[in-house]
mmCIF file of C-alpha atoms and ligand atoms in Angstrom:
data_model
loop_
_atom_site.group_PDB
_atom_site.id
_atom_site.type_symbol
_atom_site.label_atom_id
_atom_site.label_comp_id
_atom_site.label_asym_id
_atom_site.label_seq_id
_atom_site.Cartn_x
_atom_site.Cartn_y
_atom_site.Cartn_z
ATOM 1 C CA MET H 1 123.193 61.886 74.048
ATOM 2 C CA ARG H 2 124.706 64.984 72.700
ATOM 3 C CA GLY H 3 122.510 68.026 73.428
ATOM 4 C CA THR H 4 122.075 71.546 74.242
ATOM 5 C CA PRO H 5 123.505 73.151 77.342
ATOM 6 C CA ARG H 6 120.555 73.530 79.886
ATOM 7 C CA LYS H 7 120.505 75.840 82.392
ATOM 8 C CA HIS H 8 119.773 74.504 86.020
ATOM 9 C CA ARG H 9 117.036 75.699 88.051
ATOM 10 C CA LYS H 10 119.854 76.841 90.379
ATOM 11 C CA GLY H 11 121.220 78.760 87.651
ATOM 12 C CA VAL H 12 124.205 76.874 87.321
ATOM 13 C CA LEU H 13 125.214 75.745 83.388
ATOM 14 C CA PHE H 14 126.054 72.579 82.807
ATOM 15 C CA GLN H 15 126.617 70.653 79.335
ATOM 16 C CA MET H 16 124.516 68.132 78.004
ATOM 17 C CA SER H 17 126.636 66.898 75.521
ATOM 18 C CA ARG H 18 128.586 63.764 77.083
ATOM 19 C CA ILE H 19 130.115 61.429 75.180
ATOM 20 C CA TYR H 20 130.909 57.274 76.019
ATOM 21 C CA ASN H 21 134.538 57.639 78.035
ATOM 22 C CA PHE H 22 136.022 54.519 77.888
ATOM 23 C CA SER H 23 138.833 55.560 80.494
ATOM 24 C CA ALA H 24 140.662 53.280 82.478
ATOM 25 C CA GLY H 25 140.943 56.305 85.185
ATOM 26 C CA PRO H 26 140.398 58.592 85.628
ATOM 27 C CA SER H 27 137.039 57.652 84.370
ATOM 28 C CA MET H 28 133.295 58.525 83.813
ATOM 29 C CA LEU H 29 131.304 59.219 87.171
ATOM 30 C CA PRO H 30 127.420 58.799 87.034
ATOM 31 C CA LEU H 31 125.592 61.591 85.587
ATOM 32 C CA GLU H 32 123.084 61.958 88.662
ATOM 33 C CA VAL H 33 126.149 62.520 90.997
ATOM 34 C CA LEU H 34 127.800 65.006 88.692
ATOM 35 C CA ASN H 35 124.410 67.067 88.364
ATOM 36 C CA ARG H 36 123.964 67.058 91.877
ATOM 37 C CA ALA H 37 127.463 67.907 92.591
ATOM 38 C CA ALA H 38 126.654 70.921 89.911
ATOM 39 C CA ALA H 39 123.474 72.049 91.669
ATOM 40 C CA GLU H 40 125.183 71.986 95.213
ATOM 41 C CA MET H 41 128.170 73.607 93.806
ATOM 42 C CA THR H 42 128.096 77.334 95.068
ATOM 43 C CA ASP H 43 125.784 76.517 98.332
ATOM 44 C CA TYR H 44 125.748 72.858 99.666
ATOM 45 C CA ASN H 45 122.987 72.256 101.608
ATOM 46 C CA GLY H 46 122.091 75.890 102.640
ATOM 47 C CA SER H 47 125.813 76.331 104.109
ATOM 48 C CA GLY H 48 126.376 79.315 101.794
ATOM 49 C CA MET H 49 129.182 78.029 100.806
ATOM 50 C CA SER H 50 130.850 75.157 98.322
ATOM 51 C CA VAL H 51 132.142 72.048 100.078
ATOM 52 C CA MET H 52 135.641 73.122 98.136
ATOM 53 C CA GLU H 53 135.509 76.121 100.245
ATOM 54 C CA MET H 54 134.697 74.810 103.546
ATOM 55 C CA SER H 55 137.073 73.939 106.945
ATOM 56 C CA HIS H 56 137.315 70.420 107.369
ATOM 57 C CA ARG H 57 136.611 70.633 110.872
ATOM 58 C CA SER H 58 133.520 72.260 110.629
ATOM 59 C CA LYS H 59 130.538 70.666 111.801
ATOM 60 C CA VAL H 60 128.586 70.662 108.247
ATOM 61 C CA PHE H 61 131.927 69.000 106.249
ATOM 62 C CA GLN H 62 132.297 66.808 109.152
ATOM 63 C CA SER H 63 128.912 65.359 108.719
ATOM 64 C CA ILE H 64 129.495 65.056 105.133
ATOM 65 C CA ALA H 65 132.667 62.746 106.310
ATOM 66 C CA ASP H 66 130.539 60.729 109.007
ATOM 67 C CA GLU H 67 128.043 60.058 106.342
ATOM 68 C CA THR H 68 130.663 59.131 103.616
ATOM 69 C CA GLU H 69 132.551 56.478 106.069
ATOM 70 C CA LEU H 70 128.847 55.082 107.292
ATOM 71 C CA ARG H 71 127.789 54.117 103.791
ATOM 72 C CA PHE H 72 130.692 52.836 102.721
ATOM 73 C CA ARG H 73 130.746 50.675 105.546
ATOM 74 C CA ARG H 74 126.927 49.620 104.935
ATOM 75 C CA VAL H 75 127.492 49.461 101.378
ATOM 76 C CA LEU H 76 130.607 46.984 101.654
ATOM 77 C CA GLY H 77 129.291 45.485 104.926
ATOM 78 C CA ILE H 78 132.544 46.217 106.663
ATOM 79 C CA PRO H 79 133.103 44.457 109.800
ATOM 80 C CA ASP H 80 133.436 46.580 113.256
ATOM 81 C CA ASN H 81 136.794 45.721 113.676
ATOM 82 C CA TYR H 82 138.005 47.264 110.992
ATOM 83 C CA ASP H 83 139.172 51.041 110.159
ATOM 84 C CA VAL H 84 138.288 53.100 107.176
ATOM 85 C CA LEU H 85 140.775 55.509 106.145
ATOM 86 C CA PHE H 86 140.367 58.372 103.875
ATOM 87 C CA LEU H 87 143.865 59.067 102.743
ATOM 88 C CA GLN H 88 145.883 60.742 99.772
ATOM 89 C CA GLY H 89 148.924 59.950 97.715
ATOM 90 C CA GLY H 90 146.899 57.461 95.291
ATOM 91 C CA ALA H 91 146.967 53.249 95.540
ATOM 92 C CA SER H 92 150.765 53.925 94.550
ATOM 93 C CA LEU H 93 151.555 55.741 98.044
ATOM 94 C CA GLN H 94 150.277 52.347 99.489
ATOM 95 C CA PHE H 95 152.866 50.911 97.907
ATOM 96 C CA ALA H 96 155.294 51.723 100.535
ATOM 97 C CA MET H 97 153.135 52.226 103.484
ATOM 98 C CA VAL H 98 152.136 48.530 103.220
ATOM 99 C CA PRO H 99 155.544 47.221 103.924
ATOM 100 C CA MET H 100 156.019 50.334 106.291
ATOM 101 C CA ASN H 101 153.441 49.462 108.548
ATOM 102 C CA LEU H 102 152.992 45.996 108.052
ATOM 103 C CA LEU H 103 156.044 44.049 107.417
ATOM 104 C CA LYS H 104 157.979 42.400 110.050
ATOM 105 C CA THR H 105 160.204 39.567 108.825
ATOM 106 C CA THR H 106 158.632 38.564 105.527
ATOM 107 C CA ALA H 107 155.905 38.963 102.870
ATOM 108 C CA ASP H 108 154.748 37.354 100.038
ATOM 109 C CA TYR H 109 153.796 39.099 96.854
ATOM 110 C CA VAL H 110 151.894 38.020 93.403
ATOM 111 C CA VAL H 111 153.035 40.318 90.153
ATOM 112 C CA SER H 112 150.226 39.936 87.820
ATOM 113 C CA GLY H 113 150.556 43.168 86.173
ATOM 114 C CA GLU H 114 152.181 46.276 86.189
ATOM 115 C CA PHE H 115 151.046 47.742 89.520
ATOM 116 C CA SER H 116 151.467 44.442 91.519
ATOM 117 C CA GLY H 117 155.251 44.701 90.080
ATOM 118 C CA LYS H 118 155.787 48.111 91.338
ATOM 119 C CA ALA H 119 154.115 47.255 94.732
ATOM 120 C CA TYR H 120 156.800 44.071 94.657
ATOM 121 C CA LYS H 121 159.752 46.365 93.643
ATOM 122 C CA GLU H 122 158.801 49.382 96.356
ATOM 123 C CA ALA H 123 158.057 46.703 98.890
ATOM 124 C CA CYS H 124 161.840 45.299 98.251
ATOM 125 C CA LYS H 125 163.194 48.710 99.662
ATOM 126 C CA TYR H 126 162.525 47.649 103.410
ATOM 127 C CA GLY H 127 162.891 43.763 103.556
ATOM 128 C CA SER H 128 162.735 40.223 102.757
ATOM 129 C CA ILE H 129 159.813 40.068 100.143
ATOM 130 C CA ARG H 130 159.232 36.462 98.394
ATOM 131 C CA LEU H 131 158.008 36.451 94.585
ATOM 132 C CA ALA H 132 154.632 34.131 95.460
ATOM 133 C CA ALA H 133 154.190 34.043 91.718
ATOM 134 C CA THR H 134 154.591 36.113 88.447
ATOM 135 C CA GLY H 135 152.596 36.339 85.510
ATOM 136 C CA GLU H 136 155.584 37.257 83.276
ATOM 137 C CA ALA H 137 155.668 34.196 81.436
ATOM 138 C CA ASN H 138 152.241 34.240 80.250
ATOM 139 C CA ASN H 139 152.364 38.197 79.447
ATOM 140 C CA PHE H 140 150.051 38.832 82.355
ATOM 141 C CA THR H 141 146.914 37.342 80.381
ATOM 142 C CA LYS H 142 146.100 34.966 83.505
ATOM 143 C CA ILE H 143 145.853 34.855 87.239
ATOM 144 C CA PRO H 144 147.645 32.239 89.022
ATOM 145 C CA THR H 145 145.671 29.145 90.365
ATOM 146 C CA GLN H 146 145.925 28.691 94.134
ATOM 147 C CA ASP H 147 148.454 25.741 93.067
ATOM 148 C CA GLU H 148 150.358 27.787 91.461
ATOM 149 C CA LEU H 149 151.061 30.004 94.109
ATOM 150 C CA SER H 150 154.273 29.609 96.062
ATOM 151 C CA LEU H 151 153.034 30.871 99.553
ATOM 152 C CA ASN H 152 154.876 30.979 102.682
ATOM 153 C CA PRO H 153 152.247 30.407 105.931
ATOM 154 C CA ASP H 154 154.512 32.519 108.082
ATOM 155 C CA ALA H 155 154.752 35.868 105.557
ATOM 156 C CA ASP H 156 153.469 38.718 107.432
ATOM 157 C CA TYR H 157 151.045 38.744 104.718
ATOM 158 C CA LEU H 158 150.271 38.131 101.255
ATOM 159 C CA HIS H 159 150.029 41.048 98.336
ATOM 160 C CA LEU H 160 148.113 40.956 95.670
ATOM 161 C CA CYS H 161 146.193 43.198 92.941
ATOM 162 C CA HIS H 162 142.788 42.177 92.989
ATOM 163 C CA ASN H 163 142.282 43.609 89.196
ATOM 164 C CA ASN H 164 145.039 44.331 86.790
ATOM 165 C CA THR H 165 143.570 47.628 85.120
ATOM 166 C CA ILE H 166 146.396 47.231 82.061
ATOM 167 C CA TYR H 167 145.961 43.960 81.495
ATOM 168 C CA GLY H 168 142.223 43.431 81.884
ATOM 169 C CA THR H 169 142.816 40.371 84.553
ATOM 170 C CA THR H 170 140.986 40.090 87.764
ATOM 171 C CA TRP H 171 141.070 37.299 90.593
ATOM 172 C CA GLN H 172 138.342 35.439 90.722
ATOM 173 C CA TYR H 173 139.187 33.525 93.859
ATOM 174 C CA VAL H 174 140.575 34.543 97.078
ATOM 175 C CA PRO H 175 143.635 32.489 97.843
ATOM 176 C CA GLU H 176 143.997 30.037 100.958
ATOM 177 C CA THR H 177 146.835 31.456 103.168
ATOM 178 C CA PRO H 178 147.218 31.601 107.109
ATOM 179 C CA ALA H 179 148.785 35.479 106.267
ATOM 180 C CA PRO H 180 146.439 38.291 105.882
ATOM 181 C CA ILE H 181 146.068 39.268 102.573
ATOM 182 C CA VAL H 182 146.529 42.940 101.822
ATOM 183 C CA ALA H 183 144.823 43.593 97.793
ATOM 184 C CA ASP H 184 145.152 46.832 95.988
ATOM 185 C CA MET H 185 140.889 47.014 94.820
ATOM 186 C CA SER H 186 141.928 50.392 92.917
ATOM 187 C CA SER H 187 140.075 49.474 89.399
ATOM 188 C CA ASP H 188 137.377 46.983 90.829
ATOM 189 C CA ILE H 189 136.311 48.238 94.586
ATOM 190 C CA LEU H 190 132.303 48.968 95.000
ATOM 191 C CA SER H 191 131.653 47.063 91.293
ATOM 192 C CA MET H 192 130.416 43.773 93.332
ATOM 193 C CA PRO H 193 129.878 42.701 96.940
ATOM 194 C CA VAL H 194 133.248 41.690 99.095
ATOM 195 C CA ASP H 195 133.439 39.503 102.065
ATOM 196 C CA VAL H 196 136.063 42.069 103.751
ATOM 197 C CA SER H 197 137.064 39.062 106.660
ATOM 198 C CA ARG H 198 138.535 37.711 103.950
ATOM 199 C CA PHE H 199 141.067 40.543 103.706
ATOM 200 C CA GLY H 200 143.731 41.848 106.101
ATOM 201 C CA VAL H 201 143.990 45.095 104.033
ATOM 202 C CA ILE H 202 141.883 46.487 101.043
ATOM 203 C CA TYR H 203 143.366 49.923 99.406
ATOM 204 C CA ALA H 204 142.191 51.251 96.320
ATOM 205 C CA GLY H 205 142.621 54.994 94.498
ATOM 206 C CA ALA H 206 139.414 56.982 94.322
ATOM 207 C CA GLN H 207 139.329 57.594 90.188
ATOM 208 C CA LYS H 208 137.619 54.766 88.898
ATOM 209 C CA ASN H 209 134.460 53.654 90.728
ATOM 210 C CA MET H 210 134.767 56.173 93.558
ATOM 211 C CA ALA H 211 135.043 60.033 92.872
ATOM 212 C CA PRO H 212 137.748 62.281 91.267
ATOM 213 C CA ALA H 213 141.393 61.531 91.624
ATOM 214 C CA GLY H 214 142.874 62.548 95.011
ATOM 215 C CA LEU H 215 141.602 60.328 97.517
ATOM 216 C CA THR H 216 142.971 56.813 98.226
ATOM 217 C CA VAL H 217 140.298 54.959 100.621
ATOM 218 C CA VAL H 218 142.053 52.060 102.981
ATOM 219 C CA ILE H 219 139.808 49.240 104.908
ATOM 220 C CA ILE H 220 142.247 47.648 107.421
ATOM 221 C CA ARG H 221 141.525 45.153 110.254
ATOM 222 C CA HIS H 222 142.259 47.092 113.185
ATOM 223 C CA ASP H 223 144.891 44.341 114.584
ATOM 224 C CA LEU H 224 147.196 45.011 111.940
ATOM 225 C CA ILE H 225 147.733 48.753 112.637
ATOM 226 C CA SER H 226 150.791 47.868 114.942
ATOM 227 C CA ASP H 227 154.338 49.994 114.980
ATOM 228 C CA PRO H 228 155.401 51.037 111.988
ATOM 229 C CA MET H 229 158.867 50.825 110.713
ATOM 230 C CA PRO H 230 160.892 53.693 113.170
ATOM 231 C CA PHE H 231 161.508 55.763 110.264
ATOM 232 C CA THR H 232 158.054 55.809 108.830
ATOM 233 C CA PRO H 233 156.805 59.197 108.597
ATOM 234 C CA ALA H 234 153.623 60.089 110.539
ATOM 235 C CA MET H 235 151.593 61.094 107.249
ATOM 236 C CA MET H 236 152.176 57.418 106.498
ATOM 237 C CA THR H 237 151.191 55.476 109.582
ATOM 238 C CA TYR H 238 147.931 54.206 109.664
ATOM 239 C CA GLY H 239 148.264 54.457 113.308
ATOM 240 C CA VAL H 240 147.960 57.830 113.048
ATOM 241 C CA HIS H 241 145.083 58.112 110.365
ATOM 242 C CA ALA H 242 142.932 56.082 112.414
ATOM 243 C CA LYS H 243 143.640 57.811 115.691
ATOM 244 C CA ALA H 244 142.700 60.986 113.647
ATOM 245 C CA LYS H 245 139.712 59.983 112.356
ATOM 246 C CA SER H 246 141.405 60.657 108.653
ATOM 247 C CA MET H 247 141.558 64.040 110.290
ATOM 248 C CA TYR H 248 145.510 64.710 111.235
ATOM 249 C CA ASN H 249 145.953 66.863 108.471
ATOM 250 C CA THR H 250 143.381 68.358 105.942
ATOM 251 C CA PRO H 251 141.827 65.203 103.942
ATOM 252 C CA PRO H 252 140.481 65.491 100.596
ATOM 253 C CA CYS H 253 137.022 67.200 101.519
ATOM 254 C CA TYR H 254 135.669 67.307 97.790
ATOM 255 C CA GLN H 255 136.732 63.714 96.820
ATOM 256 C CA ILE H 256 135.279 62.502 100.214
ATOM 257 C CA TYR H 257 131.764 64.616 99.262
ATOM 258 C CA ILE H 258 131.644 62.962 95.811
ATOM 259 C CA LEU H 259 132.105 59.735 97.081
ATOM 260 C CA LYS H 260 129.545 60.122 99.168
ATOM 261 C CA LEU H 261 127.254 60.981 96.331
ATOM 262 C CA VAL H 262 128.271 57.814 94.636
ATOM 263 C CA LEU H 263 127.302 55.939 97.288
ATOM 264 C CA GLU H 264 123.656 57.184 97.589
ATOM 265 C CA TRP H 265 123.701 56.533 93.938
ATOM 266 C CA LEU H 266 124.723 53.027 94.611
ATOM 267 C CA GLU H 267 122.563 52.412 97.583
ATOM 268 C CA ASN H 268 119.332 53.536 95.505
ATOM 269 C CA LEU H 269 120.425 51.320 92.660
ATOM 270 C CA GLY H 270 119.884 48.563 95.400
ATOM 271 C CA GLY H 271 123.652 48.165 96.227
ATOM 272 C CA LEU H 272 126.455 46.336 95.036
ATOM 273 C CA GLU H 273 124.444 43.138 94.451
ATOM 274 C CA ALA H 274 122.468 44.900 91.769
ATOM 275 C CA MET H 275 126.043 46.968 90.287
ATOM 276 C CA GLN H 276 127.372 43.517 90.336
ATOM 277 C CA ALA H 277 124.387 41.831 88.494
ATOM 278 C CA ILE H 278 124.494 44.871 85.885
ATOM 279 C CA ASN H 279 128.359 45.193 85.541
ATOM 280 C CA ILE H 280 128.174 41.014 84.818
ATOM 281 C CA LYS H 281 125.592 41.918 82.016
ATOM 282 C CA LYS H 282 127.697 44.755 80.477
ATOM 283 C CA ALA H 283 130.937 42.503 80.648
ATOM 284 C CA ALA H 284 129.286 39.632 79.204
ATOM 285 C CA LEU H 285 127.452 41.388 76.197
ATOM 286 C CA LEU H 286 131.311 42.540 75.845
ATOM 287 C CA TYR H 287 133.031 39.502 75.595
ATOM 288 C CA GLU H 288 130.235 37.320 73.842
ATOM 289 C CA PHE H 289 130.580 39.812 70.928
ATOM 290 C CA LEU H 290 134.380 39.364 71.032
ATOM 291 C CA ASP H 291 134.359 35.445 71.156
ATOM 292 C CA SER H 292 131.870 35.315 68.312
ATOM 293 C CA SER H 293 133.933 38.099 66.401
ATOM 294 C CA ALA H 294 136.434 36.448 63.660
ATOM 295 C CA PHE H 295 137.905 39.712 63.510
ATOM 296 C CA PHE H 296 138.317 40.815 67.000
ATOM 297 C CA GLN H 297 139.976 39.199 69.640
ATOM 298 C CA PRO H 298 139.637 39.160 73.450
ATOM 299 C CA ILE H 299 143.413 39.124 75.092
ATOM 300 C CA ALA H 300 142.897 38.056 78.562
ATOM 301 C CA ASP H 301 142.470 34.414 79.437
ATOM 302 C CA PRO H 302 138.826 33.203 80.088
ATOM 303 C CA GLY H 303 139.297 32.338 83.411
ATOM 304 C CA SER H 304 141.025 35.654 84.701
ATOM 305 C CA ARG H 305 138.938 37.985 82.307
ATOM 306 C CA SER H 306 137.954 41.266 84.449
ATOM 307 C CA ARG H 307 134.382 43.012 84.562
ATOM 308 C CA MET H 308 135.741 45.754 84.431
ATOM 309 C CA ASN H 309 138.751 46.582 82.021
ATOM 310 C CA VAL H 310 138.295 44.556 78.589
ATOM 311 C CA THR H 311 141.226 44.200 76.252
ATOM 312 C CA PHE H 312 141.137 43.112 72.686
ATOM 313 C CA ARG H 313 142.980 43.145 69.305
ATOM 314 C CA ALA H 314 141.948 43.798 65.782
ATOM 315 C CA PRO H 315 143.995 41.732 63.473
ATOM 316 C CA THR H 316 146.966 43.921 62.743
ATOM 317 C CA PRO H 317 148.448 46.761 65.091
ATOM 318 C CA GLU H 318 147.426 49.248 61.594
ATOM 319 C CA LEU H 319 143.440 47.853 62.390
ATOM 320 C CA ASP H 320 143.680 48.809 65.754
ATOM 321 C CA ASP H 321 145.075 52.057 65.478
ATOM 322 C CA ALA H 322 142.123 52.783 62.357
ATOM 323 C CA PHE H 323 139.479 51.603 64.853
ATOM 324 C CA VAL H 324 140.974 53.864 67.902
ATOM 325 C CA LYS H 325 140.282 56.661 65.291
ATOM 326 C CA ALA H 326 137.165 55.540 63.954
ATOM 327 C CA SER H 327 135.331 55.058 67.792
ATOM 328 C CA SER H 328 137.129 58.150 69.045
ATOM 329 C CA ALA H 329 135.336 60.380 66.015
ATOM 330 C CA ALA H 330 132.297 58.631 66.647
ATOM 331 C CA GLY H 331 131.873 59.286 70.371
ATOM 332 C CA PHE H 332 133.843 56.321 71.955
ATOM 333 C CA SER H 333 136.967 58.150 73.544
ATOM 334 C CA ASN H 334 139.977 56.079 75.224
ATOM 335 C CA LEU H 335 139.564 52.703 73.883
ATOM 336 C CA LYS H 336 143.444 53.262 73.260
ATOM 337 C CA GLY H 337 144.953 50.204 74.999
ATOM 338 C CA HIS H 338 147.616 51.268 78.017
ATOM 339 C CA ARG H 339 151.282 51.987 76.311
ATOM 340 C CA LEU H 340 152.704 49.481 77.722
ATOM 341 C CA VAL H 341 150.855 46.552 75.863
ATOM 342 C CA GLY H 342 148.883 48.234 73.154
ATOM 343 C CA HIS H 343 145.823 46.953 71.202
ATOM 344 C CA MET H 344 142.499 48.240 72.957
ATOM 345 C CA ARG H 345 140.766 48.297 75.815
ATOM 346 C CA ALA H 346 137.424 49.670 77.496
ATOM 347 C CA SER H 347 136.698 50.108 80.878
ATOM 348 C CA ILE H 348 133.273 50.038 81.830
ATOM 349 C CA TYR H 349 132.796 50.530 85.406
ATOM 350 C CA ASN H 350 129.790 51.290 87.553
ATOM 351 C CA ALA H 351 129.209 54.725 85.667
ATOM 352 C CA MET H 352 128.970 53.218 82.260
ATOM 353 C CA PRO H 353 125.567 52.824 81.069
ATOM 354 C CA MET H 354 124.464 49.489 79.571
ATOM 355 C CA GLU H 355 123.861 51.547 76.655
ATOM 356 C CA GLY H 356 127.378 52.706 76.433
ATOM 357 C CA VAL H 357 128.329 48.995 75.663
ATOM 358 C CA GLU H 358 125.305 47.980 73.449
ATOM 359 C CA LYS H 359 126.490 51.076 71.131
ATOM 360 C CA LEU H 360 130.210 50.308 71.326
ATOM 361 C CA VAL H 361 129.527 46.616 70.313
ATOM 362 C CA ALA H 362 127.306 47.730 67.500
ATOM 363 C CA PHE H 363 129.943 50.044 66.301
ATOM 364 C CA MET H 364 132.347 47.153 66.360
ATOM 365 C CA ARG H 365 130.153 44.922 64.662
ATOM 366 C CA ASP H 366 129.734 47.934 61.654
ATOM 367 C CA PHE H 367 133.745 48.473 61.945
ATOM 368 C CA GLU H 368 134.275 44.389 61.482
ATOM 369 C CA LYS H 369 132.363 44.430 58.262
ATOM 370 C CA ALA H 370 133.489 47.411 56.944
ATOM 371 C CA ASN H 371 137.235 46.591 57.293
ATOM 372 C CA ALA H 372 137.070 42.274 57.554
HETATM 373 N N1 LIG T 405 146.891 50.120 91.098
HETATM 374 C C1 LIG T 405 145.888 50.136 90.057
HETATM 375 C C2 LIG T 405 145.214 48.309 90.251
HETATM 376 C C3 LIG T 405 145.512 51.065 89.486
HETATM 377 O O1 LIG T 405 144.711 50.679 88.237
HETATM 378 C C4 LIG T 405 145.983 52.194 89.510
HETATM 379 C C5 LIG T 405 145.964 53.215 88.563
HETATM 380 N N2 LIG T 405 145.363 53.292 87.488
HETATM 381 C C6 LIG T 405 146.946 52.476 90.559
HETATM 382 C C7 LIG T 405 147.368 51.278 91.125
HETATM 383 C C8 LIG T 405 147.881 53.469 90.541
HETATM 384 O O2 LIG T 405 146.814 54.297 91.413
HETATM 385 P P1 LIG T 405 147.334 56.019 91.778
HETATM 386 O O3 LIG T 405 147.609 56.105 90.389
HETATM 387 O O4 LIG T 405 146.002 56.429 92.183
HETATM 388 O O5 LIG T 405 148.898 55.879 92.642
#
């Protein structure tokens, strides 16, 4: 993948020496998207300015925002009774916005990892919250089964984190409950088709599969936008953003534009069915190798494995460190596991090409031979 810098036809210099970046987020964006953004950097579509320099109220930016929403709705098949909001504050702000806007009496939370734990803690500040399940006893290697959930049918909502970025686990079923489900899909949105109608709210930070950090997308069933708690700031009120069509204040314009390019890339690829098929292949290649290795071991329970974040370990912490160092020197960056859990993690989001996973597996095979 490495090469010499080239001059783009419009005079923009761009670097061809890219490495395989396994970062959990911010993470790789499709090269086609980056090249297109580079080509349009100083003059977007004959406007004579960069998207970064445009008024968010201008016609030209409005058309970018409209097209982004339209494509996002089309790609995910979002029903008409859902609003799509382009917000800021990261997924972390949603940990507070969800209870402030949706909590009336009580809500259920499943703690399946770090971020759902943070969401739970935050929600507890605003009212009566029940723990529907926690994966603490098994070090968050497993998603609870339906039978293991203690659900309150009268809860205002059930909150879960759909893909646990740090622990490499994912929900492989949608729980049965009469309560609306609120799902944090920060690390697996746009990686597969989703039946949006099974959820009340889906929220996601952009910096894995959508765009650079700074944009949070919220998909919310319209009837769930109701009276927030009286002290809720306007900026944290879903209704305010829905009414203003995400233009209550200056939105993250450039991130919205990059999301548009990513959606174009996804649609050209064949949409989420096609993306899912590629993601299944990439993850299978890595897990099959891990399952067959006498040296490396996968960490997540087989029934809960994430296709986006693959966690694994070598036989000793010293060999973990040696692997991270050697892989980085060989051009595979960010394979060190999250500081909370250590070991290794390969984040293989949409933009990671199959070739990156193939090369990683070949490298791991060689490392095993040399160190077993
Ligand atoms: N939820 C999940 C699943 C995440 O992976 C992250 C961050 N990686 C967050 C929430 C927090 O997101 P942010 O940093 O955008 O607030």
